[in-house]
Tab-separated table of C-alpha atoms in Angstrom:
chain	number	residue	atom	x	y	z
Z	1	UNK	CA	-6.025	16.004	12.465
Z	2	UNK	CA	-5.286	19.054	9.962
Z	3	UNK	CA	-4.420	17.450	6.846
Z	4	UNK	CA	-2.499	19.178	3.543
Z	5	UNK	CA	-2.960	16.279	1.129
Z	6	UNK	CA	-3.368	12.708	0.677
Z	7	UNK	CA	-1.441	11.516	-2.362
Z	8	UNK	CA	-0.020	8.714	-4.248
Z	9	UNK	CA	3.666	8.983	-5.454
Z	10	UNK	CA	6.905	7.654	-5.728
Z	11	UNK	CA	9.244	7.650	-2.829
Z	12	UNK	CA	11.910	10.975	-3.608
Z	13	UNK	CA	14.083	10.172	-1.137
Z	14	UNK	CA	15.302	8.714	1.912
Z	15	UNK	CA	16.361	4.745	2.122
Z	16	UNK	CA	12.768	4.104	0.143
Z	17	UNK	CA	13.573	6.240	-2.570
Z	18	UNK	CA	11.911	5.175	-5.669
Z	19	UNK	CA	8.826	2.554	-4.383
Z	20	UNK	CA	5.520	3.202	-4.590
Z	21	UNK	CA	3.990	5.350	-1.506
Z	22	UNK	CA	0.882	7.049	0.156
Z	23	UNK	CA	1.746	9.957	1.487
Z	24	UNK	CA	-0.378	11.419	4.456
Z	25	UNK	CA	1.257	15.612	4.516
Z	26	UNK	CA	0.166	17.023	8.082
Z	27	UNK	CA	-0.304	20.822	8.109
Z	28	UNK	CA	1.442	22.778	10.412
Z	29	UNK	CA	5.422	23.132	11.347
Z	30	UNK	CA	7.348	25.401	13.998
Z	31	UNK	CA	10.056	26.195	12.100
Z	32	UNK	CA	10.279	28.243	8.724
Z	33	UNK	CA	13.046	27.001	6.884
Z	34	UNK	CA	14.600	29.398	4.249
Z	35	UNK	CA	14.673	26.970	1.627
Z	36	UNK	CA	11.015	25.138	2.679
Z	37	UNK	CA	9.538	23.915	-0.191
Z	38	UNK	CA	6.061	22.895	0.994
Z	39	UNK	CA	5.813	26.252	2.930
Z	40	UNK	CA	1.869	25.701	2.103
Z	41	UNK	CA	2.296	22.904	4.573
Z	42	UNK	CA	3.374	25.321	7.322
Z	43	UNK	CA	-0.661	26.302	8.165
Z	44	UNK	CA	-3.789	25.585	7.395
Z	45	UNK	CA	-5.000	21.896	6.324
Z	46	UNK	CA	-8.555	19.862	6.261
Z	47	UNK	CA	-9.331	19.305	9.693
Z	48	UNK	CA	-10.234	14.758	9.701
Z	49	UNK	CA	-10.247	12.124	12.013
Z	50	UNK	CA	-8.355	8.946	11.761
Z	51	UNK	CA	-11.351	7.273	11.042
Z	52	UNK	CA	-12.193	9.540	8.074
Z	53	UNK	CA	-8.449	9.119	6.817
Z	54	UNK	CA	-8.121	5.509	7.204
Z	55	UNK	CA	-11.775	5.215	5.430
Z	56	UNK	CA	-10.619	7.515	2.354
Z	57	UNK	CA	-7.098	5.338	1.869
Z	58	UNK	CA	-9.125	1.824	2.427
Z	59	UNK	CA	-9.697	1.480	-1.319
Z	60	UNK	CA	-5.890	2.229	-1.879
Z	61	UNK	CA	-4.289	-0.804	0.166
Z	62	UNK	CA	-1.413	1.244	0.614
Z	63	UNK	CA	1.900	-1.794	1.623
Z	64	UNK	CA	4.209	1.596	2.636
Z	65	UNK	CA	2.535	5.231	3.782
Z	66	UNK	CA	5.100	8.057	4.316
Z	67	UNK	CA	3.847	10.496	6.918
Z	68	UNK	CA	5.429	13.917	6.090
Z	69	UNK	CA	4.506	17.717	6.849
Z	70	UNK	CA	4.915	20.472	8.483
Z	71	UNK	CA	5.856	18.897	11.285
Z	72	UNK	CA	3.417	15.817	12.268
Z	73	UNK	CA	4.726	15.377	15.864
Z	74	UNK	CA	3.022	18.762	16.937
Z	75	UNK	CA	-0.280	16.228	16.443
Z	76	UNK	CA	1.418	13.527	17.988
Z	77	UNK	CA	-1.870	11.894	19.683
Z	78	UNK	CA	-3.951	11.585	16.725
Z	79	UNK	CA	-1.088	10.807	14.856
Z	80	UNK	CA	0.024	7.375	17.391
Z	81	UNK	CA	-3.840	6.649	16.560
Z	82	UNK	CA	-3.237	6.263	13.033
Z	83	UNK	CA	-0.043	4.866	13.019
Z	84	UNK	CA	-1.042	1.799	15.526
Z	85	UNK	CA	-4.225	1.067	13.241
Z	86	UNK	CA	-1.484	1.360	10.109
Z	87	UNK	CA	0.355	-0.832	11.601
Z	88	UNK	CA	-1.880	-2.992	12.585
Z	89	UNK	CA	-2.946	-3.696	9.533
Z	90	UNK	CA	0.897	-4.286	8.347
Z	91	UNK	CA	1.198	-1.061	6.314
Z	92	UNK	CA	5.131	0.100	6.885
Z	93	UNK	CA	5.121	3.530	7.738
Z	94	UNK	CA	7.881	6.573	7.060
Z	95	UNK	CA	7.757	9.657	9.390
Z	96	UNK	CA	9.810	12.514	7.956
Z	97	UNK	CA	10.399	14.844	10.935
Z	98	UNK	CA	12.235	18.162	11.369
Z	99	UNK	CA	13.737	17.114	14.861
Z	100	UNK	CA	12.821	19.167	17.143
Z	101	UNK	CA	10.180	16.845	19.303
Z	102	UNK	CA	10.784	13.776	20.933
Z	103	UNK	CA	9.283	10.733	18.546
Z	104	UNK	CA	10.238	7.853	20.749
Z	105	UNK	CA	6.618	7.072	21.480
Z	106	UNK	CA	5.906	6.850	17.720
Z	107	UNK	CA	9.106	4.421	16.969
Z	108	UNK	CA	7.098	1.337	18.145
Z	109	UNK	CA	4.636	1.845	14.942
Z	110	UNK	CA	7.220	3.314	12.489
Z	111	UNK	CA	10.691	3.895	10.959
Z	112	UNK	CA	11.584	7.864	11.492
Z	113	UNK	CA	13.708	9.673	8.906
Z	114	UNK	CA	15.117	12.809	11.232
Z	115	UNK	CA	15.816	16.045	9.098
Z	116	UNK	CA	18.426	17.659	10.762
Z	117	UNK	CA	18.788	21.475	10.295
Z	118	UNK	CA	21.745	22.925	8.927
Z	119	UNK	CA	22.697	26.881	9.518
Z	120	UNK	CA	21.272	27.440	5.800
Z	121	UNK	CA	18.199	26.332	7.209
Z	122	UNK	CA	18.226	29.471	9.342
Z	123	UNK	CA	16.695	26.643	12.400
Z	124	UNK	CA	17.784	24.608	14.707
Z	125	UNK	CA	16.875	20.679	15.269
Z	126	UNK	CA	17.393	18.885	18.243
Z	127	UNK	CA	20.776	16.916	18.098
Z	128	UNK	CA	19.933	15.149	21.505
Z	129	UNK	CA	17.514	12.862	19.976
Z	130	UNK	CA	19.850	11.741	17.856
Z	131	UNK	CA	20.601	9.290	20.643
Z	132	UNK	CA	17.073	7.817	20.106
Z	133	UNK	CA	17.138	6.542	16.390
Z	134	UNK	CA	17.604	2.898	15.865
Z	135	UNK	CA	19.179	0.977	13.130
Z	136	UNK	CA	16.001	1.112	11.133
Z	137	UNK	CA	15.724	4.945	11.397
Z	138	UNK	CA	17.605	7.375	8.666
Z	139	UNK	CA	18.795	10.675	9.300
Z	140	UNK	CA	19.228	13.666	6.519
Z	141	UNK	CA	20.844	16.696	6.118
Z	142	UNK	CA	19.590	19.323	3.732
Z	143	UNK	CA	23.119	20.821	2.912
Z	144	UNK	CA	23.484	24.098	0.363
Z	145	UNK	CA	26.924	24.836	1.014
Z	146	UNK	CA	30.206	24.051	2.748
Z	147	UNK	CA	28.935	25.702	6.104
Z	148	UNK	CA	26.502	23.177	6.134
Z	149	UNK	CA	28.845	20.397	5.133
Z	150	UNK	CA	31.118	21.258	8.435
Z	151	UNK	CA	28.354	21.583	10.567
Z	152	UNK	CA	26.678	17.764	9.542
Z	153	UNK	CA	30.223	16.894	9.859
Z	154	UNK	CA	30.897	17.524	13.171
Z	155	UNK	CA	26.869	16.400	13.935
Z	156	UNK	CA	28.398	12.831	12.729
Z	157	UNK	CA	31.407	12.725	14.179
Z	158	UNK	CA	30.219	13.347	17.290
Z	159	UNK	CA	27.262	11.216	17.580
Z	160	UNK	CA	27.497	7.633	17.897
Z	161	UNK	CA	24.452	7.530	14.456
Z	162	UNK	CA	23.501	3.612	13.986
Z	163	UNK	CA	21.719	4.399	11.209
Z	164	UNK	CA	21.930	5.201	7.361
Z	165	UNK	CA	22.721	9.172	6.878
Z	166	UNK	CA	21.850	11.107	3.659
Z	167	UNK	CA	23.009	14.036	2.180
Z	168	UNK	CA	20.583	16.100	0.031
Z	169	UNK	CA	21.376	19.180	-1.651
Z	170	UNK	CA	18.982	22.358	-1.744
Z	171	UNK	CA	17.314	22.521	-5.147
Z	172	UNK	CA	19.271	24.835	-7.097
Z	173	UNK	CA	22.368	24.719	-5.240
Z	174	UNK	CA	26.170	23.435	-7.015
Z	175	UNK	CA	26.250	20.292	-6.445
Z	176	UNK	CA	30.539	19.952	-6.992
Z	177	UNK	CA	31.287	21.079	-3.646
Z	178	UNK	CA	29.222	19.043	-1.656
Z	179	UNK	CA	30.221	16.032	-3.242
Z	180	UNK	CA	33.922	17.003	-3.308
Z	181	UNK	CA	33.669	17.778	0.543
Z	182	UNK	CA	31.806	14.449	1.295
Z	183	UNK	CA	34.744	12.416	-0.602
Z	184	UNK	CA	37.809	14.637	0.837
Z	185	UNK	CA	36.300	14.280	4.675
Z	186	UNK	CA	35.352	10.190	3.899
Z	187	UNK	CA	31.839	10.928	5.258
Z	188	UNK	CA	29.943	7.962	5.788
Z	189	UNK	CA	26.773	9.279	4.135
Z	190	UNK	CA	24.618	8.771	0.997
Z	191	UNK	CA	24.792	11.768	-1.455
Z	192	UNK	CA	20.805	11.901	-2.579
Z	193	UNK	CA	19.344	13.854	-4.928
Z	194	UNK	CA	15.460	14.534	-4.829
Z	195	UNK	CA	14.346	11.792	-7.533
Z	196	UNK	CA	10.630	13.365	-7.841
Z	197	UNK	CA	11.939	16.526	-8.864
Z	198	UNK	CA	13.799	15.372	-11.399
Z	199	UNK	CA	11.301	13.178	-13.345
Z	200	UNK	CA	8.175	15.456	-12.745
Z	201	UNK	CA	6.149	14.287	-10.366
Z	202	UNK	CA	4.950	15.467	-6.597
């Protein structure tokens, strides 16, 4: 598997926020968002095998791994390899994906957080697999402006989404807007900032 980094944090975001976590970053993505910010992720990585990954976060006895990127579903078989053995051990596992690639074969090992793009994003996600995302899944929208409020909108209103739904704003952006559209449209989302950001650590 190419491999960014291995690291220990706390969770910024998603329905874990704040709890302890391993994250496993895979290296590689198909889309270039405009706002990316682990565009160092997008190529490249430390080429390991799930045997040499599991070995090196033994020692760690990590209870909850995140699995982030790039995108890890474009190494989808060595990824189900190390997700079963995760899970197998009783590790709960995160996988943060942009949405563009079916994940249904990972959900048996895994809860998936699906990052659906918004037009700031300047890419596209996959709004049919919405329909596969269970009550244990999450699904975000990285929102910088109104635009991108009305389209995750009409995503929601559309789609039947058992799941909880997050709203997190670009870095940098106002956050008044956002949170005045989410109240005057009676979204059923959680407004999230991105808690490692704020206190400073990866």
């Amino acid at each position: 598997m190419k491999i960014a980094e291995i690291f220990r944090s706390l969770q910024g975001e998603g329905k874990n926020q704040g709890k302890t976590c391993l994250f496993i970053r895979l290296a590689g993505c198909n889309l270039h968002c405009q706002w990316c910010d682990t565009a160092y992720a997008q190529s490249g990585g430390i080429e390991m095998s799930v045997d040499s990954i599991l070995k090196q976060i033994r020692h760690l006895k990590p209870s909850y791994v995140c699995i982030t990127g790039g995108e890890p579903l474009l190494q989808a078989d060595e990824l189900e390899q190390l997700l079963a053995s995760l899970h197998q051990r009783g590790t709960v596992v995160d996988i943060e994906t942009n949405g563009t690639i079916n994940f249904a074969r990972l959900q048996p090992y895994a809860s998936v957080c699906m990052d659906v793009k918004c037009p700031s994003s300047g890419e596209q996600s996959d709004i049919g697999l919405l329909d596969a995302l269970r009550q244990q899944d999450s699904v975000k929208f990285v929102v910088q402006d109104e635009t991108d409020c009305q389209y995750a909108r009409d995503v929601i209103t559309s789609h039947q989404i058992p799941c909880e739904i997050f709203f997190s704003p670009v870095s940098g952006s106002n956050y008044q807007p956002l949170i005045r559209f989410i109240l005057d449209n009676n979204l059923p989302v959680r407004f999230q900032i991105q808690l490692h950001k704020h206190i400073g650590v990866k």
